[in-house]
Coordinates of C-alpha atoms in Angstrom, one line a residue:
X1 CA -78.5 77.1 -219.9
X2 CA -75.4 75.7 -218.4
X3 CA -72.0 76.7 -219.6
X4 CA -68.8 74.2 -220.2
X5 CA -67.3 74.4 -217.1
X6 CA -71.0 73.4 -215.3
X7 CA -71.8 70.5 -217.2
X8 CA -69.6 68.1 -215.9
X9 CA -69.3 67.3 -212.1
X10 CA -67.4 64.7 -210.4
X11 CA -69.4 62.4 -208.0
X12 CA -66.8 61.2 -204.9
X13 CA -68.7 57.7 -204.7
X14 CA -71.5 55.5 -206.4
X15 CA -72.1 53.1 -203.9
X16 CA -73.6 49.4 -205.1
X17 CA -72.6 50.3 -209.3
X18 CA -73.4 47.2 -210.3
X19 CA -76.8 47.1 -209.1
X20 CA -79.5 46.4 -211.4
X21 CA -83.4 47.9 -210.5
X22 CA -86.8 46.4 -210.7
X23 CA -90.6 47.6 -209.9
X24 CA -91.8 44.2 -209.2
X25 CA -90.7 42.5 -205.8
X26 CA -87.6 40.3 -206.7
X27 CA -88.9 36.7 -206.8
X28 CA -86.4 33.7 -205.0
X29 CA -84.6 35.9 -203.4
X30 CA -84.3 36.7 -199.3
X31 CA -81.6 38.9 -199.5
X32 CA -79.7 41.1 -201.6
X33 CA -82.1 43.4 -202.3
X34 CA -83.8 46.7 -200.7
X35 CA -87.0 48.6 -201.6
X36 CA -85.9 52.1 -202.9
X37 CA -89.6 53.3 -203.1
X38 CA -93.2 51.7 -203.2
X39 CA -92.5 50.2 -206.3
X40 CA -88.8 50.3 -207.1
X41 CA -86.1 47.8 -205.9
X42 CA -82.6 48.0 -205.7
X43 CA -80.8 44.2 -206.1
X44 CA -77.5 44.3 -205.3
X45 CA -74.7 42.3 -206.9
X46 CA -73.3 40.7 -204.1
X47 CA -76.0 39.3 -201.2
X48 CA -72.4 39.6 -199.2
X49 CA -72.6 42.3 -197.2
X50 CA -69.1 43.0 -196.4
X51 CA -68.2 42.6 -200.3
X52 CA -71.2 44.7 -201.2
X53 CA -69.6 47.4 -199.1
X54 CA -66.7 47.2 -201.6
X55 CA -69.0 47.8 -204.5
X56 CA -67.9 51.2 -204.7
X57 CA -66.6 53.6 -208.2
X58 CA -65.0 56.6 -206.9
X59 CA -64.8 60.0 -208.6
X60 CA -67.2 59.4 -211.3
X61 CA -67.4 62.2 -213.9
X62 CA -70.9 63.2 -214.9
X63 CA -72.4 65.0 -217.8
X64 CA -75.1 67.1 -218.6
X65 CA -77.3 68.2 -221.3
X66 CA -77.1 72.1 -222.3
X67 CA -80.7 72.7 -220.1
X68 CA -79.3 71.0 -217.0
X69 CA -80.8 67.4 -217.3
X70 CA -78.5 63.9 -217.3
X71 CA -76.7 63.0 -220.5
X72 CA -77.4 59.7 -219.9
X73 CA -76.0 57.6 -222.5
X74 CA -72.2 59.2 -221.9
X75 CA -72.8 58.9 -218.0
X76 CA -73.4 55.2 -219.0
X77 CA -70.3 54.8 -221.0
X78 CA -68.3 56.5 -218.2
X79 CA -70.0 54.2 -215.7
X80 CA -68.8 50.9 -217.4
X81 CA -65.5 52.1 -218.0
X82 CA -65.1 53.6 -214.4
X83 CA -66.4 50.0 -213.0
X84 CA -63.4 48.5 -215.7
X85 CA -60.6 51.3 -214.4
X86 CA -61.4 49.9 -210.8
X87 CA -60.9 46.4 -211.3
X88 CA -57.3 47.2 -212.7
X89 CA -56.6 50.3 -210.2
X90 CA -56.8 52.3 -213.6
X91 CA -55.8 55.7 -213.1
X92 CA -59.1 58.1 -212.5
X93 CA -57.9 61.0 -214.3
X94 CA -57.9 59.2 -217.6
X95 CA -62.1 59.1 -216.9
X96 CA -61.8 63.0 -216.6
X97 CA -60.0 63.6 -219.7
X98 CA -62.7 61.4 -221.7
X99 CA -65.7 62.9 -220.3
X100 CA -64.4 66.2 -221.3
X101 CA -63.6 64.8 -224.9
X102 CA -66.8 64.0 -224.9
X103 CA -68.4 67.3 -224.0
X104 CA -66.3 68.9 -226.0
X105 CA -68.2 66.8 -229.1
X106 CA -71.3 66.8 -227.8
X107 CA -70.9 71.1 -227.5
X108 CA -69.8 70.8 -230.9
X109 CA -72.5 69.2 -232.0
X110 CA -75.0 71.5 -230.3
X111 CA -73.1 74.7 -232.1
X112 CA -73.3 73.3 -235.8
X113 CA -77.3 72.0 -235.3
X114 CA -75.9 68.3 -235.3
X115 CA -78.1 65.6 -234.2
X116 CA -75.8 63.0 -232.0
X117 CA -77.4 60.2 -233.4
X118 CA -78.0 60.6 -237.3
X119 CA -75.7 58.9 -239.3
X120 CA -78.4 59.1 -242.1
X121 CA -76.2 61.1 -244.3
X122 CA -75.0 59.6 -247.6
X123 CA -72.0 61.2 -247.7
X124 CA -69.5 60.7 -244.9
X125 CA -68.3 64.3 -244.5
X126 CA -71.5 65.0 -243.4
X127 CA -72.2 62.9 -240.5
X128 CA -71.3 64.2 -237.0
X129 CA -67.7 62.1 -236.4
X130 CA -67.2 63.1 -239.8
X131 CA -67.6 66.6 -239.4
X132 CA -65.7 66.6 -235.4
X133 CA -63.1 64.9 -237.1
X134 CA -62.2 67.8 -239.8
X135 CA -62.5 70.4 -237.1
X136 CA -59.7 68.5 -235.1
X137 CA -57.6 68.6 -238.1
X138 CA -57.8 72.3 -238.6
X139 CA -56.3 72.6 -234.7
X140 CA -52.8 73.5 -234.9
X141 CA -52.4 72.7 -231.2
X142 CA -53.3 69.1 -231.2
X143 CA -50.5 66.2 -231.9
X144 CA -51.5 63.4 -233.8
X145 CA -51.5 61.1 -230.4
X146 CA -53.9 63.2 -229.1
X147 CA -56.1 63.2 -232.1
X148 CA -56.0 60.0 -232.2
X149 CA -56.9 59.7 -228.7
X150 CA -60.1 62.0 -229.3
X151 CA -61.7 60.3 -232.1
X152 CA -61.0 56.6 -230.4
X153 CA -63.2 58.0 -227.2
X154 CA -65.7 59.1 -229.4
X155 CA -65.6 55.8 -231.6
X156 CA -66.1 53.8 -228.1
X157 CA -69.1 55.5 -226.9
X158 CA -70.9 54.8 -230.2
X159 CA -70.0 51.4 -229.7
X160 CA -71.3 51.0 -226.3
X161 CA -74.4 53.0 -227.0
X162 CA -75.3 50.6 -230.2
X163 CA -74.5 47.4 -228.2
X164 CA -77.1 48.5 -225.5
X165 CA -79.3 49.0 -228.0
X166 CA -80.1 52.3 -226.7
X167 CA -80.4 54.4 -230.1
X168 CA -80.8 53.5 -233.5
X169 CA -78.0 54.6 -236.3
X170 CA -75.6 51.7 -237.9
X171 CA -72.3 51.8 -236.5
X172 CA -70.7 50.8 -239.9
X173 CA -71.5 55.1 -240.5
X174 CA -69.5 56.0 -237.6
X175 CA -66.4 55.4 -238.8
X176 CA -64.7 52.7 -241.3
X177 CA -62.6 50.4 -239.7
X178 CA -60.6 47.1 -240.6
X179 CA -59.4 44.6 -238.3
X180 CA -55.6 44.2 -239.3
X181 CA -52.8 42.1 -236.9
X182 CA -49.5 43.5 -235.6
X183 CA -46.2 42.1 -235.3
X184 CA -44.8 44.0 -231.8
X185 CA -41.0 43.0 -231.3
X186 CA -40.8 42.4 -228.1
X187 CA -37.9 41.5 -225.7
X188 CA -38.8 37.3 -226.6
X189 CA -39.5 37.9 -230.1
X190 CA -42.0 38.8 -232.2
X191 CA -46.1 39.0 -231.0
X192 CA -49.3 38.9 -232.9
X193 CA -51.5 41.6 -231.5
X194 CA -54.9 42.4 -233.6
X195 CA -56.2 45.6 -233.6
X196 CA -58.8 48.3 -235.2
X197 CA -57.9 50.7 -237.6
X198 CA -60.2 53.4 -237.7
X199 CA -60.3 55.8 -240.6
X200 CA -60.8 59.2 -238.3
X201 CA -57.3 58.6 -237.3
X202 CA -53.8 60.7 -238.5
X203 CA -50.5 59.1 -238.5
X204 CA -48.1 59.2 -235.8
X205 CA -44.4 59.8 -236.1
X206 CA -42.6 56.7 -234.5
X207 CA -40.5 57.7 -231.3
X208 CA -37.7 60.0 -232.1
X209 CA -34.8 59.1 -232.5
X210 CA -32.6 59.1 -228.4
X211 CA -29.8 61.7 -228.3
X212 CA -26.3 61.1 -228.8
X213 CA -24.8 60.1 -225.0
X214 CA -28.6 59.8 -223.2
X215 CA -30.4 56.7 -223.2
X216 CA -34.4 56.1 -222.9
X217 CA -36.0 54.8 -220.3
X218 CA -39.6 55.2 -219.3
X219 CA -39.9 57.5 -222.0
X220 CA -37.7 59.8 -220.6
X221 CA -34.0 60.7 -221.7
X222 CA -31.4 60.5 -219.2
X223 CA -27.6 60.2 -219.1
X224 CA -25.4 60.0 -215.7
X225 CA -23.4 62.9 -214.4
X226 CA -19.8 62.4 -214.7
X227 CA -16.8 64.2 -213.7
X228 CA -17.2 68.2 -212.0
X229 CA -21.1 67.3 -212.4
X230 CA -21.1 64.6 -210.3
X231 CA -18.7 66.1 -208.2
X232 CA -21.2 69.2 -208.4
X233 CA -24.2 67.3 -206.9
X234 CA -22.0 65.6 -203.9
X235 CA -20.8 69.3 -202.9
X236 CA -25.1 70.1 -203.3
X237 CA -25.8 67.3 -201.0
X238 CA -23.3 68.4 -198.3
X239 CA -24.7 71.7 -198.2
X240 CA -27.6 73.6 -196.6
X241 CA -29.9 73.7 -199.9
X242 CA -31.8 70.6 -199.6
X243 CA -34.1 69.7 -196.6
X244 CA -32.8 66.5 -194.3
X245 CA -35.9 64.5 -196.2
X246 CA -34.6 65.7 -199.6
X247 CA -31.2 64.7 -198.9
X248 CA -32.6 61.4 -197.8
X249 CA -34.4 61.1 -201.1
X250 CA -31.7 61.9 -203.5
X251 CA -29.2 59.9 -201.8
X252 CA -31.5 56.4 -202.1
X253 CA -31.5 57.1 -205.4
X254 CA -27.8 57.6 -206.0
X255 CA -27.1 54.7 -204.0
X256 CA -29.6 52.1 -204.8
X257 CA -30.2 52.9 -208.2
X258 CA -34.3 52.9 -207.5
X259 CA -37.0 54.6 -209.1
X260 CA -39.1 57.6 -207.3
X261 CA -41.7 55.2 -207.0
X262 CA -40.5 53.2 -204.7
X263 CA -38.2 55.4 -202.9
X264 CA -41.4 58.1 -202.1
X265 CA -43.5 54.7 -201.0
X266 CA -41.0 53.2 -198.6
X267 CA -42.6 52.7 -195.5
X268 CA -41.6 52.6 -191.6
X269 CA -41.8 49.4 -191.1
X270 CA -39.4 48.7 -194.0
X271 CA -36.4 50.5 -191.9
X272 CA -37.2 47.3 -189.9
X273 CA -34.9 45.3 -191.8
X274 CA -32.0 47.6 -191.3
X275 CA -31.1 45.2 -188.8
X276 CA -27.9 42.7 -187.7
X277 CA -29.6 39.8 -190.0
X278 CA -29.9 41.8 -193.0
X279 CA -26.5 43.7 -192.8
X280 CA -23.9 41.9 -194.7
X281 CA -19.5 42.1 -194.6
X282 CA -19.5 45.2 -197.0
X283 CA -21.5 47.0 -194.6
X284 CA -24.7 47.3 -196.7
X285 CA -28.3 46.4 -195.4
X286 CA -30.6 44.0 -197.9
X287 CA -33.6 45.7 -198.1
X288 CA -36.9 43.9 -199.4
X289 CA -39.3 46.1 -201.5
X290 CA -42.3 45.1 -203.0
X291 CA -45.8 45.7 -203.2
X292 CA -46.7 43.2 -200.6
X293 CA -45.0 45.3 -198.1
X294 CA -46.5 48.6 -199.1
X295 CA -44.1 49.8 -201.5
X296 CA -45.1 50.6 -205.5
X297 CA -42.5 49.0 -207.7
X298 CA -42.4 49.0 -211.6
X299 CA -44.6 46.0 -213.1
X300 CA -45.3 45.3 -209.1
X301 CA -41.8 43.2 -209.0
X302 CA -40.1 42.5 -205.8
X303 CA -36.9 44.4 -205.6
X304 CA -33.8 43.5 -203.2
X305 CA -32.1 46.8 -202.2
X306 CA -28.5 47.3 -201.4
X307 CA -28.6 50.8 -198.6
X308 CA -25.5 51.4 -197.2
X309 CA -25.1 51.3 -193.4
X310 CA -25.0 55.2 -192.7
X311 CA -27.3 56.2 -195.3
X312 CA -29.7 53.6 -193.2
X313 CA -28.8 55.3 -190.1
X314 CA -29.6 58.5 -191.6
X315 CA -32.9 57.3 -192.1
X316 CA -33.9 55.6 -188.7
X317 CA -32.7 58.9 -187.1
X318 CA -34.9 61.2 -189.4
X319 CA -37.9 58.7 -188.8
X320 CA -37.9 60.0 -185.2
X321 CA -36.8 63.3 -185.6
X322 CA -39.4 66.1 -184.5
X323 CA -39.5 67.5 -188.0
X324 CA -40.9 64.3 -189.2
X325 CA -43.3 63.5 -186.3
X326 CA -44.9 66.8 -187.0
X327 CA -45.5 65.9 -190.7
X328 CA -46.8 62.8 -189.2
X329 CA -49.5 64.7 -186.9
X330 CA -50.4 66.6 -190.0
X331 CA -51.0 63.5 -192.1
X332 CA -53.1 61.5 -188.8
X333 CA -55.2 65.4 -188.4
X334 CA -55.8 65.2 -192.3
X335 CA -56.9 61.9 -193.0
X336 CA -57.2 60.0 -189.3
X337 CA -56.1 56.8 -188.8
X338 CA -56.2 55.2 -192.2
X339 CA -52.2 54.2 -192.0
X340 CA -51.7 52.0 -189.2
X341 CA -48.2 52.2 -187.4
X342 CA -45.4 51.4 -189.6
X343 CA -47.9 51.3 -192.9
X344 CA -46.7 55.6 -192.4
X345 CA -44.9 56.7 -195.8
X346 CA -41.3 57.7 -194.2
X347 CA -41.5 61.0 -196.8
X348 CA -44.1 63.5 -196.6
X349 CA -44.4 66.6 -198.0
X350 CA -44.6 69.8 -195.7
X351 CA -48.3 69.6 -196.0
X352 CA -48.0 66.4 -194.2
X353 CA -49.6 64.0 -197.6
X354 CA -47.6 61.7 -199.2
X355 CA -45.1 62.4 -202.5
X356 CA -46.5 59.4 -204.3
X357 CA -49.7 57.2 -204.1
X358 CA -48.8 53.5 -203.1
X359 CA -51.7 51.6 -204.6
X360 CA -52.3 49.6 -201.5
X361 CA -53.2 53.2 -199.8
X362 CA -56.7 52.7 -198.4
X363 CA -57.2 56.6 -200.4
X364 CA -55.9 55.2 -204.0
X365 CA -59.2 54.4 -205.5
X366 CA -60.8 57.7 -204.2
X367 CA -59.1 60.3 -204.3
X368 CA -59.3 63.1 -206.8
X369 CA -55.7 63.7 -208.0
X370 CA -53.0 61.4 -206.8
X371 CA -49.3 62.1 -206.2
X372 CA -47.1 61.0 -208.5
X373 CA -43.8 62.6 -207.0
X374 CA -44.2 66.2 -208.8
X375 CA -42.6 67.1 -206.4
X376 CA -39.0 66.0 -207.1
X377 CA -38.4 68.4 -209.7
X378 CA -38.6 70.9 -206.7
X379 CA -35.9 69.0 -205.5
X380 CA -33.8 68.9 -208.7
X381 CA -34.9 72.3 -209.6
X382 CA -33.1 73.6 -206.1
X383 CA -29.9 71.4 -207.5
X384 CA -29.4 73.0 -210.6
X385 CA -29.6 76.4 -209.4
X386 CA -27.1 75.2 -206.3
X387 CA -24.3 73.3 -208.7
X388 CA -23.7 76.8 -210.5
X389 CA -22.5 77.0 -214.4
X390 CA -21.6 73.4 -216.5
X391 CA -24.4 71.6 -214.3
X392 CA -27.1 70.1 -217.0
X393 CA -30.0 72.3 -216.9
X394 CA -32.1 69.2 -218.0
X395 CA -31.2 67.2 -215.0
X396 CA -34.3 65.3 -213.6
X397 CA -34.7 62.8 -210.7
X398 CA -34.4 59.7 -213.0
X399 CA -30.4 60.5 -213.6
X400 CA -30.0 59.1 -210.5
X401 CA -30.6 56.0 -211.5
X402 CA -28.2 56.5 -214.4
X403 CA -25.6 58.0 -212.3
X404 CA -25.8 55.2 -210.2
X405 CA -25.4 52.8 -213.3
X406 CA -22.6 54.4 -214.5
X407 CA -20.5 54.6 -211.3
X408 CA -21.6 50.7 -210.6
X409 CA -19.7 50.1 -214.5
X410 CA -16.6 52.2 -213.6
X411 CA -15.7 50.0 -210.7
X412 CA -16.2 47.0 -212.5
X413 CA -14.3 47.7 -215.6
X414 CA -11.5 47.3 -214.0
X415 CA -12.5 43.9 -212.2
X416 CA -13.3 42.4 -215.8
X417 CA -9.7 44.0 -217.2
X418 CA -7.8 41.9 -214.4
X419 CA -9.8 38.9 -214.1
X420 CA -10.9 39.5 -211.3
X421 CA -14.8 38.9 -213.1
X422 CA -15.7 37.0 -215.9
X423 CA -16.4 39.3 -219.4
X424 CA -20.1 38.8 -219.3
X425 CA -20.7 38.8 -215.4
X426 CA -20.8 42.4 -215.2
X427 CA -23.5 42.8 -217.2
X428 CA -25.7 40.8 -215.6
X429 CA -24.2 41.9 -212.1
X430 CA -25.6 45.8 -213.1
X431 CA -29.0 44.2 -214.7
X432 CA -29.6 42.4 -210.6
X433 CA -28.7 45.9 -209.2
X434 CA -31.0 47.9 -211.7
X435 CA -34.4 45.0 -211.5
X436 CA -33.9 44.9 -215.1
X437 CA -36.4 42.3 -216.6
X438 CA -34.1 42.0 -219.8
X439 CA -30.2 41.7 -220.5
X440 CA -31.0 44.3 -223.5
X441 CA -32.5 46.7 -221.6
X442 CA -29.3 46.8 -219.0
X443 CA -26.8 46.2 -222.5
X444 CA -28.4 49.7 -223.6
X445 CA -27.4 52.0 -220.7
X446 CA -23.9 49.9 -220.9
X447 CA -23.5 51.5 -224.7
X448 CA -24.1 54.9 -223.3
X449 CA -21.4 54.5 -220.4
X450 CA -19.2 52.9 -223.4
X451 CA -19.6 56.5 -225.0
X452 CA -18.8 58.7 -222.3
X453 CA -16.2 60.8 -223.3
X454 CA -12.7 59.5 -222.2
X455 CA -11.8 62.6 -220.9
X456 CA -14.3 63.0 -218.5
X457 CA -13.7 59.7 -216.8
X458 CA -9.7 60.8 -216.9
X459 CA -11.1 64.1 -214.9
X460 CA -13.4 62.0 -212.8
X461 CA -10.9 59.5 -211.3
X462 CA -8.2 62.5 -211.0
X463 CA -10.9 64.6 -208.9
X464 CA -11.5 61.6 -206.8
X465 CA -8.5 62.0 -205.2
X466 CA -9.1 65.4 -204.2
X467 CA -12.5 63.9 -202.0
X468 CA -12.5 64.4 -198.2
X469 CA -12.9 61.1 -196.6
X470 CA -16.6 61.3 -196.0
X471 CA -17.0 62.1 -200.2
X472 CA -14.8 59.1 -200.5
X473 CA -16.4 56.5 -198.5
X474 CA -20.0 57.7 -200.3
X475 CA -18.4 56.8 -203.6
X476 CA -17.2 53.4 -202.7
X477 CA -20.3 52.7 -201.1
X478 CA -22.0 53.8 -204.6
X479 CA -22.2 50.2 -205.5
X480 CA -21.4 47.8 -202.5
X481 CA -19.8 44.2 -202.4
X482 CA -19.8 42.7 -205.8
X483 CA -20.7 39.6 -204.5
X484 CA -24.3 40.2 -203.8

């Protein structure tokens, strides 16, 4: 008898998943097809080789009965829904976490005598979603999402199982459900979105309330740092604490405003455009991102960057630095070839992998795990020990972005107070900078800068005067021409 941890393997590769199989010879066709045995044929989907090749689910979960033998109808379920995570570039970690939901069930089943399939019982509480369903609500270490989550796993596989037709039990048992339609308020208005309301579900609080001086973004609360914290990180970035390539990292975010995401996918081939033709009067390069040149950007939108001359510098001269070519010749000894040339992230960890997945890497789609740029909080975890007592202990990467925001607003205030720019101009002169897709979204972080305390921007433009030259010139160059 196999134990938890034993009955679920991950296959790396199922070549040809959308093949179907046949013991008679496949009549009309010449091609496409291949004799597995004596009588059993394989007919492929494609009679294309080259896309056939393609064919491919990687890191397939796979179940098992208790006595060692295929759970086939979940490893079915998982198939379809790995062969629909692969035509969207869906995570394959979310596939992990439903094929242990649904071992979990199925081991709960197997401990209370329950047969999978009969739904035969009159009353609800004792059919097997019914009962699963109770022993999730006497968890104290489940949230409702999760829950939720759970049940809606369990609810699918029913439904894929009865629309193959592959055991018999009326779905209406499952669960009760009730189509009902939505009004979302969107950024345009209001959408109609219809959904299913299951009964095996629990309420879920709406989002909390944000904090008093952070704003949300990403599902994550961040404010800027102002005054002796900013200053704070600037004295951290001049010191010996962070690595060159940390350095690097943190001050593309402070000076561009972008998202980990794109700044761990930046390529060599994009310091390229830190050329004469891209470098404008204020001494800041244009940099195009997207993920047509190999860099991940939120909803896959090209971004224009704004990089500063020396902090461009800074980053041709690391790219052929030994430090980095070694990291290199780590990456080429680890995984060959599979990054041409300039397709080479420009930051990789000490291990000589990447810090975030681009989803044009030839490994996305097969890999186990993917980086997702855990490893910043390494960096901002060296930051707040560095910038000593009154640093934010909850300071996280995405601040950056916020710091950057809110220094971008300080130099335009006064621009707007003197005429200089039109009231309205700035706002949509920050929204540009930060890729924003909506006025609102950019108006929101402006109604946190507008509640900064007074105080602290008194303090930060008194300290300012007290920067070396260097400190200075980095501050300045925090936002570029306002022209662009």
């Amino acid at each position: 008898m196999l134990g938890r941890a034993q009955r679920l393997e991950v296959i790396p590769a199922v070549e040809h998943c959308n093949s179907v199989f046949t013991r008679s010879i496949p009549c009309g066709l010449n091609d496409g097809f291949e004799a597995i045995s004596s009588n059993l044929y394989q007919i492929h989907e494609f009679t294309n080789k080259s896309l056939e090749e393609g064919n491919t689910v990687y890191q397939l979960p796979y179940l098992f009965e208790l006595d060692g033998s295929p759970w086939v109808e979940a490893n079915l379920f998982l198939l379809n829904a790995a062969k629909a995570s692969t035509l969207i570039l869906s995570a394959n970690d979310k596939l992990r976490r439903m094929a242990w939901t649904l071992l979990d069930y199925k081991i709960f089943c197997e401990a209370q005598s329950v047969k999978l399939f009969d739904f035969s019982a009159l009353r609800p509480v004792n059919r097997p979603t019914y009962r699963y369903f109770k022993s999730l609500l006497e968890r104290d270490d489940l949230s409702g999402r999760v829950l939720n989550q759970k049940t809606k796993v369990i609810y699918d596989f029913y439904k894929y199982v009865h629309e193959k037709g592959g055991q018999k039990f009326i779905m209406e048992r499952v669960d009760v459900t009730k189509a009902i339609s939505l009004f979302i308020k969107t950024k345009n208005g209001f959408v109609q979105k219809k959904v299913l309301k299951r009964s095996q579900t629990v309420p879920t609080p709406s989002s909390q309330p944000v904090t008093v001086g952070f704003v949300r973004d990403e599902g994550e609360e961040l404010r800027p740092l102002v005054g002796e914290e900013f200053n704070s990180l600037i004295g951290v970035l001049e010191g010996p604490v962070l690595s060159l390539e940390q350095r690097l990292m943190v001050w593309f975010a402070l000076l561009t405003g972008e998202r980990k995401q794109t700044i761990l996918t930046l390529r060599i081939h994009h310091l390229e455009q830190f050329n004469e033709s891209n470098l404008g009067k204020d001494d800041m390069y244009r940099l195009k991102v997207s993920p047509n040149n190999g860099a991940d950007t939120k909803y896959s939108k090209p971004h224009l960057l704004y990089v500063p001359k020396f902090l461009a510098e800074m980053m041709i001269r690391y790219s052929k630095c030994d430090a980095y070519l070694s990291l290199v010749a780590k990456f080429r000894e680890a995984h060959g070839n599979i990054l041409q040339g300039g397709e080479m992230y420009l930051f990789l960890t000490r291990e000589g992998n990447c810090h975030y997945m681009a989803k044009n890497d030839p490994r996305y789609l097969k890999v186990r795990t993917r980086p997702t740029g855990g490893n910043t909080k390494t960096i901002t975890d060296n930051i707040i020990a560095a910038a000593g007592l009154g640093f934010p202990e909850d300071f996280s990467f995405h601040w950056l972005r916020a710091t950057f925001a809110h220094q971008m607003y300080g130099r335009l205030r006064p621009l707007v107070a003197s005429g200089q720019m039109i009231h309205g101009n700035d706002v949509t002169f920050i929204q540009k900078r930060l890729h924003h897709s909506h006025r609102e979204t950019t108006e929101g972080y402006l109604k946190l800068f507008s509640t900064v305390d007074e105080r602290l921007i008194a303090q930060e433009e008194y300290e300012s005067t007290m920067f070396s030259s260097y400190i200075l010139q980095v501050t300045r160059q925090l936002t570029g021409s306002f022209n662009g």
